Coordinates of C-alpha atoms and ligand atoms in Angstrom, one line a residue:
M1 CA 15.1 17.8 14.5
K2 CA 11.4 17.8 15.1
I3 CA 9.5 15.9 12.3
L4 CA 5.8 15.7 12.0
T5 CA 4.6 12.6 10.2
V6 CA 1.1 12.3 8.8
V7 CA -0.3 8.8 8.1
G8 CA -3.9 7.6 7.5
A9 CA -4.0 4.3 5.6
R10 CA -2.7 0.8 5.9
P11 CA 0.3 1.0 3.5
Q12 CA 1.4 4.2 5.2
F13 CA 1.5 2.5 8.6
I14 CA 3.9 -0.2 7.2
K15 CA 6.3 2.4 5.7
A16 CA 6.1 4.6 8.8
A17 CA 6.9 1.6 11.0
V18 CA 10.3 1.1 9.5
V19 CA 11.1 4.8 9.1
S20 CA 9.9 5.9 12.5
H21 CA 12.1 3.4 14.3
E22 CA 15.1 4.8 12.4
L23 CA 14.0 8.4 12.9
R24 CA 13.4 8.2 16.6
K25 CA 16.9 7.0 17.3
K26 CA 18.1 10.6 17.1
H27 CA 15.1 12.9 16.5
T28 CA 11.7 13.8 17.8
E29 CA 8.7 12.6 15.8
I30 CA 5.2 13.8 16.2
L31 CA 2.8 11.2 14.7
V32 CA -0.6 12.3 13.3
H33 CA -3.1 9.7 12.3
T34 CA -5.9 11.2 10.2
G35 CA -8.3 8.3 10.8
Q36 CA -8.7 7.5 7.1
H37 CA -8.5 3.8 8.0
F38 CA -10.0 3.2 11.4
D39 CA -11.1 -0.5 11.7
H40 CA -8.9 -2.4 14.2
N41 CA -7.8 -4.8 11.4
M42 CA -6.9 -1.9 9.1
S43 CA -5.2 0.3 11.6
G44 CA -4.8 -0.6 15.3
Q45 CA -3.5 -4.1 14.5
F46 CA -0.6 -2.6 12.4
F47 CA 0.4 -0.3 15.3
E48 CA 0.4 -3.2 17.7
E49 CA 2.1 -5.8 15.5
L50 CA 4.7 -3.4 14.1
N51 CA 5.3 -1.7 17.4
I52 CA 4.5 1.8 15.9
P53 CA 4.4 4.4 18.6
D54 CA 0.8 5.6 19.5
P55 CA -0.2 8.6 17.4
D56 CA 0.2 11.9 19.2
Y57 CA -2.9 13.1 17.4
N58 CA -5.8 11.1 16.0
L59 CA -8.0 13.3 13.8
G60 CA -10.8 10.7 13.4
I61 CA -11.6 11.8 9.8
S62 CA -12.8 9.1 7.4
G63 CA -15.5 8.5 4.8
G64 CA -17.4 11.1 2.8
S65 CA -16.5 12.3 -0.7
H66 CA -12.8 12.9 -1.7
A67 CA -13.3 16.7 -1.2
E68 CA -15.1 16.3 2.1
M69 CA -12.4 14.1 3.5
T70 CA -9.5 16.0 2.2
G71 CA -11.0 19.4 3.2
K72 CA -11.7 18.3 6.8
M73 CA -8.2 16.8 7.1
M74 CA -6.6 20.1 5.8
V75 CA -8.4 22.1 8.5
E76 CA -7.3 19.8 11.4
I77 CA -3.7 19.2 10.1
E78 CA -3.2 23.0 9.8
K79 CA -4.1 23.3 13.5
V80 CA -1.5 20.7 14.4
L81 CA 1.2 22.2 12.2
L82 CA 0.6 25.6 13.8
K83 CA 0.9 24.2 17.3
E84 CA 3.8 21.9 16.8
K85 CA 5.9 24.0 14.3
P86 CA 8.0 21.0 13.0
E87 CA 11.1 21.4 10.9
W88 CA 9.9 18.8 8.4
L89 CA 6.6 17.3 7.4
L90 CA 7.1 13.7 6.4
L91 CA 4.6 12.1 4.0
Y92 CA 4.2 8.7 2.3
G93 CA 2.5 7.7 -0.9
D94 CA -0.7 8.9 -2.4
T95 CA -3.7 8.9 -0.2
N96 CA -6.1 11.8 0.6
S97 CA -4.3 12.1 3.9
T98 CA -1.0 12.7 2.0
L99 CA -2.6 15.4 -0.2
A100 CA -4.4 17.2 2.7
A101 CA -1.2 17.4 4.8
A102 CA 0.8 18.6 1.8
L103 CA -1.6 21.4 0.9
A104 CA -1.9 22.5 4.6
A105 CA 1.8 22.6 5.1
V106 CA 2.9 24.3 1.9
K107 CA 0.9 27.4 2.8
L108 CA 2.5 27.6 6.2
H109 CA 6.0 27.2 4.5
T110 CA 6.7 24.0 6.4
P111 CA 9.2 22.0 4.3
I112 CA 7.7 18.7 3.1
C113 CA 9.5 15.5 2.4
H114 CA 7.6 13.1 0.2
V115 CA 8.5 9.4 0.3
E116 CA 7.5 7.4 -2.8
A117 CA 7.9 10.5 -4.9
G118 CA 7.7 10.3 -8.7
T119 CA 5.4 7.3 -8.8
R120 CA 3.0 7.9 -11.7
T121 CA 0.3 5.9 -13.4
H122 CA -0.6 8.4 -16.1
S123 CA -4.2 7.3 -15.6
K124 CA -7.0 9.8 -15.8
T125 CA -9.3 7.6 -13.8
N126 CA -6.9 6.6 -11.0
P127 CA -8.0 8.9 -8.0
E128 CA -4.6 8.7 -6.3
E129 CA -2.7 10.1 -9.4
I130 CA -3.7 13.7 -8.6
N131 CA -2.6 13.2 -5.0
R132 CA 0.8 12.1 -6.1
I133 CA 1.3 14.9 -8.6
C134 CA 0.1 17.7 -6.3
T135 CA 2.1 16.4 -3.3
D136 CA 5.3 16.1 -5.4
H137 CA 5.0 19.6 -6.8
V138 CA 4.6 21.3 -3.4
S139 CA 7.3 19.2 -1.6
T140 CA 10.9 20.3 -0.9
L141 CA 12.5 16.9 -0.8
L142 CA 11.3 14.2 -3.2
L143 CA 12.5 10.7 -2.3
A144 CA 11.9 8.1 -5.0
S145 CA 11.7 4.4 -4.3
T146 CA 12.9 3.4 -7.8
Q147 CA 14.6 4.8 -10.9
S148 CA 11.3 5.1 -12.7
G149 CA 10.2 7.6 -10.1
M150 CA 13.4 9.6 -10.8
D151 CA 12.7 9.5 -14.5
E152 CA 9.1 10.7 -14.0
M153 CA 10.3 13.6 -11.9
K154 CA 12.7 14.6 -14.6
K155 CA 9.9 14.9 -17.1
E156 CA 8.0 17.2 -14.7
G157 CA 11.1 19.4 -14.0
L158 CA 11.4 18.1 -10.4
S159 CA 14.9 16.5 -10.6
E160 CA 16.7 19.1 -8.5
R161 CA 14.7 18.1 -5.5
G162 CA 14.7 14.4 -6.3
Y163 CA 16.8 11.6 -4.7
L164 CA 16.7 7.8 -5.1
V165 CA 16.6 6.1 -1.7
G166 CA 15.0 2.8 -2.4
D167 CA 11.6 1.5 -1.2
P168 CA 10.8 1.4 2.5
M169 CA 8.2 -1.4 1.7
Y170 CA 11.2 -3.5 0.7
D171 CA 12.9 -2.7 4.1
A172 CA 9.7 -3.8 5.8
F173 CA 9.4 -6.9 3.8
I174 CA 12.9 -8.0 4.6
Q175 CA 12.6 -7.0 8.3
Y176 CA 9.3 -8.7 8.9
S177 CA 9.2 -11.8 6.6
G178 CA 9.4 -15.0 8.5
K179 CA 7.9 -13.7 11.7
K180 CA 4.8 -15.9 11.3
D181 CA 4.6 -19.6 10.6
V182 CA 2.2 -20.3 7.8
R183 CA 1.1 -23.6 9.4
E184 CA 0.1 -21.7 12.5
L185 CA -1.8 -18.9 10.8
K186 CA -5.4 -18.6 11.7
M187 CA -7.8 -16.4 9.8
E188 CA -11.4 -15.4 10.5
T189 CA -13.8 -15.9 7.7
L190 CA -16.5 -13.4 6.9
E191 CA -18.9 -16.0 8.2
G192 CA -17.1 -15.9 11.6
I193 CA -15.3 -19.2 11.4
T194 CA -11.6 -19.5 12.2
V195 CA -9.7 -21.4 9.5
K196 CA -6.1 -22.4 8.7
V197 CA -4.2 -21.7 5.5
P198 CA -4.5 -24.5 3.0
D199 CA -1.3 -26.3 1.9
E200 CA -1.6 -24.8 -1.5
F201 CA -3.4 -21.6 -2.3
Y202 CA -3.5 -18.4 -4.3
Y203 CA -3.6 -14.9 -2.6
L204 CA -6.1 -12.3 -3.8
T205 CA -6.5 -8.7 -2.7
C206 CA -8.9 -6.3 -4.4
H207 CA -10.1 -3.0 -3.1
R208 CA -9.6 -0.2 -5.5
E209 CA -12.4 2.2 -6.5
E210 CA -11.8 1.1 -10.1
N211 CA -12.8 -2.5 -9.3
T212 CA -15.4 -2.0 -6.6
E213 CA -17.8 0.5 -8.0
D214 CA -20.3 -2.2 -9.1
D215 CA -20.8 -6.0 -9.1
K216 CA -19.5 -6.6 -12.6
C217 CA -15.8 -6.5 -11.9
L218 CA -15.8 -8.5 -8.7
R219 CA -18.1 -11.1 -10.3
E220 CA -15.6 -11.6 -13.1
I221 CA -12.7 -11.8 -10.7
F222 CA -14.5 -14.3 -8.4
T223 CA -15.4 -16.4 -11.5
A224 CA -11.8 -16.6 -12.4
M225 CA -10.7 -17.5 -8.8
D226 CA -13.4 -20.2 -8.6
R227 CA -11.8 -22.0 -11.6
L228 CA -8.3 -22.2 -10.2
D229 CA -6.7 -25.5 -9.1
A230 CA -6.3 -24.5 -5.5
P231 CA -8.3 -22.4 -3.0
V232 CA -7.9 -18.6 -3.1
V233 CA -7.4 -16.7 0.2
Y234 CA -9.0 -13.3 -0.1
P235 CA -8.9 -10.9 2.9
V236 CA -11.8 -8.7 2.1
H237 CA -11.3 -4.9 2.3
P238 CA -14.1 -3.2 4.2
R239 CA -15.1 -1.4 1.0
N240 CA -16.0 -4.8 -0.5
K241 CA -17.4 -6.6 2.4
Q242 CA -21.2 -6.4 1.9
R243 CA -20.8 -7.0 -1.8
A244 CA -18.6 -10.1 -1.3
I245 CA -21.0 -11.6 1.3
R246 CA -24.0 -11.0 -1.0
M247 CA -22.2 -12.5 -4.0
R248 CA -21.2 -15.6 -2.0
K249 CA -24.9 -16.1 -1.1
E250 CA -26.1 -15.6 -4.6
R251 CA -23.4 -17.6 -6.5
G252 CA -21.4 -19.7 -4.0
F253 CA -17.8 -19.2 -5.4
R254 CA -16.8 -21.9 -3.0
N255 CA -13.1 -21.9 -4.1
L256 CA -12.7 -18.5 -2.4
I257 CA -11.9 -18.3 1.3
L258 CA -13.3 -14.9 2.3
V259 CA -11.6 -13.7 5.4
E260 CA -11.4 -10.5 7.4
P261 CA -8.3 -8.3 6.6
V262 CA -5.2 -9.9 8.0
G263 CA -2.3 -8.1 9.8
Y264 CA 0.8 -7.2 7.9
L265 CA 2.9 -10.1 9.3
E266 CA 0.2 -12.5 8.1
S267 CA -0.1 -10.8 4.8
I268 CA 3.5 -11.1 3.9
C269 CA 3.5 -14.7 5.2
L270 CA 0.6 -15.4 2.7
V271 CA 2.6 -13.7 -0.1
N272 CA 5.7 -15.8 0.7
H273 CA 3.7 -19.1 0.6
A274 CA 1.1 -18.5 -2.1
K275 CA 1.3 -20.2 -5.5
K276 CA 0.6 -16.9 -7.3
I277 CA -0.9 -13.5 -6.5
V278 CA -3.9 -11.6 -8.0
T279 CA -4.3 -8.1 -6.8
D280 CA -5.1 -4.5 -7.6
S281 CA -2.9 -3.2 -4.7
G282 CA 0.3 -1.2 -5.3
G283 CA 1.9 -2.8 -2.2
L284 CA 1.0 -6.4 -3.1
Q285 CA 2.5 -6.1 -6.6
R286 CA 5.8 -5.1 -5.0
E287 CA 5.6 -7.8 -2.3
A288 CA 4.9 -10.4 -5.0
F289 CA 8.0 -9.2 -6.8
F290 CA 10.1 -9.3 -3.6
A291 CA 8.9 -12.9 -3.0
G292 CA 9.5 -14.0 -6.6
K293 CA 5.8 -14.8 -7.1
K294 CA 4.0 -14.4 -10.3
C295 CA 1.5 -11.6 -10.1
V296 CA -1.6 -10.6 -12.1
T297 CA -2.7 -7.0 -11.5
I298 CA -6.3 -6.2 -12.3
L299 CA -5.9 -2.6 -13.4
D300 CA -5.5 -0.8 -16.7
F301 CA -2.4 1.1 -15.7
V302 CA 1.2 0.3 -14.6
I303 CA 2.2 1.7 -11.3
W304 CA 5.5 -0.1 -10.7
P305 CA 7.1 -0.7 -14.1
E306 CA 10.0 -2.5 -12.5
T307 CA 7.8 -5.4 -11.4
M308 CA 6.7 -6.0 -15.0
V309 CA 10.1 -7.1 -16.3
G310 CA 10.2 -10.8 -17.3
K311 CA 6.4 -10.9 -17.1
R312 CA 6.7 -11.2 -13.3
N313 CA 3.7 -8.9 -13.0
V314 CA 1.2 -8.5 -15.8
L315 CA -1.9 -6.4 -16.2
S316 CA -5.3 -7.9 -16.8
A317 CA -8.7 -6.4 -17.4
P318 CA -11.3 -7.6 -14.8
K319 CA -12.4 -10.4 -17.2
A320 CA -12.4 -14.0 -16.0
E321 CA -10.8 -15.5 -19.2
E322 CA -8.1 -12.9 -19.3
I323 CA -7.1 -13.2 -15.7
L324 CA -6.9 -17.0 -16.0
S325 CA -4.8 -16.9 -19.2
K326 CA -2.4 -14.3 -17.7
L327 CA -2.0 -16.3 -14.5
A328 CA -1.0 -19.3 -16.6
Q329 CA 1.9 -17.5 -18.2
G330 CA 5.3 -18.1 -16.9
Q331 CA 7.7 -15.5 -15.5
K332 CA 11.5 -15.0 -15.9
I333 CA 13.4 -14.0 -12.8
D334 CA 16.8 -12.4 -12.9
K335 CA 18.2 -12.7 -9.4
N336 CA 20.6 -9.8 -9.9
Y337 CA 17.8 -7.4 -10.8
N338 CA 16.9 -5.5 -7.6
P339 CA 15.3 -2.2 -8.5
F340 CA 13.8 -1.5 -5.1
G341 CA 17.1 -0.9 -3.3
D342 CA 19.1 -2.6 -0.6
A343 CA 16.6 -2.6 2.2
Q344 CA 18.3 0.5 3.7
A345 CA 15.7 3.0 2.4
S346 CA 14.6 4.0 6.0
K347 CA 18.2 4.9 7.0
K348 CA 18.7 6.9 3.8
I349 CA 15.4 8.8 4.3
V350 CA 16.5 9.9 7.7
E351 CA 20.0 10.8 6.4
M352 CA 18.4 12.9 3.6
L353 CA 16.3 14.8 6.2
E354 CA 19.4 15.5 8.3
E355 CA 21.4 16.6 5.3
K356 CA 18.7 18.9 3.8
I357 CA 17.5 20.6 6.9
Ligands
UDP401 N1 -2.2 -6.1 3.6 C1 -2.4 -6.5 4.9 N2 -3.6 -7.2 5.1 C2 -4.5 -7.5 4.2 C3 -4.2 -7.1 2.9 C4 -3.1 -6.4 2.6 O1 -1.6 -6.2 5.7 O2 -5.5 -8.0 4.5 C5 -0.9 -5.4 3.3 C6 -0.2 -5.9 2.1 O3 0.7 -6.9 2.4 C7 0.6 -4.6 1.7 C8 -0.4 -3.5 2.0 O4 -1.3 -4.0 3.0 O5 1.7 -4.5 2.4 C9 -1.1 -2.9 0.8 O6 -2.0 -2.0 1.2 P1 -3.3 -1.7 0.3 O7 -3.5 -2.8 -0.7 O8 -4.4 -1.3 1.2 O9 -2.9 -0.3 -0.4 P2 -2.0 0.0 -1.7 O10 -0.7 -0.7 -1.6 O11 -2.9 -0.4 -2.9 O12 -1.9 1.5 -1.7

């Protein structure tokens, strides 16, 4: 089979890493990188560390409005699809790259396989929600990571095309955990200094549009982090960099260690060793769950309901007091509860593509 995969953002590189290795054992994969994430520490580093084959096409499209980015991507992806004529288009998650590729392919009658299908936030303000819904509705094969994805697809009449395969993020977490020694980790601060990871620390990631539109949310989040009983490691997403540097100058927030984005192996090492996690990332919420770490998610919608069981992951508004009180709550872990599959999702994804060709 000839499969064309389109990726563009950090979480997609991680999923593609595990699936591509499986796919390329028997099939031909053409890899297209839209360029949505382009900084070395948001893109190239992942390809190197995770040994992802170099993209066959790099479209170099990033920035601009949602419509601008999606439109430009559609035009270029259509050209690649017409040239390569793949049997399947393989897509991950919910980014503008996912949506653009889906819309370009469906008009060319290229069958689409969507991994992470059925994920829903039911939020009107979450920009990725429309990408998920549209991609699912034009896809031929809908592969859900969890049962809640299957349930959501049922509500939308998509069950006939839906299959539960497990979460490739869990495959990656299992395959790559332990590849780095936390005592050896070195991170570069935004001030350009190389630092080691403290013995005890919290891990913060924050990058979503909802939390980065103005200073207010980040100021509340930083205020909470500043009051914690151990330093907080925060790899700052490029979207937040200037604001974080300015806020540090204005207010100090000395309990925060502001570092450049870290590689995936470093990130899951931080997850595995942190006291607790504070995040607005869909990936981090699941990784906290995989590692058994208490997680507070600064969003007003649930994206992975499975992680919320036993208060292992709780939502908080971007308000300092609420974040701190939610972080202080305990969690209940049931070791037999494993809703993200058996770390064989990548194999199952390839098997489904073979079966449904
Ligand atoms: N991650 C990383 N380096 C960082 C921060 C996060 O490798 O500096 C990883 C993290 O471990 C997770 C993924 O990036 O696997 C999550 O991506 P992101 O938060 O960008 O997207 P989302 O999951 O919200 O779609």
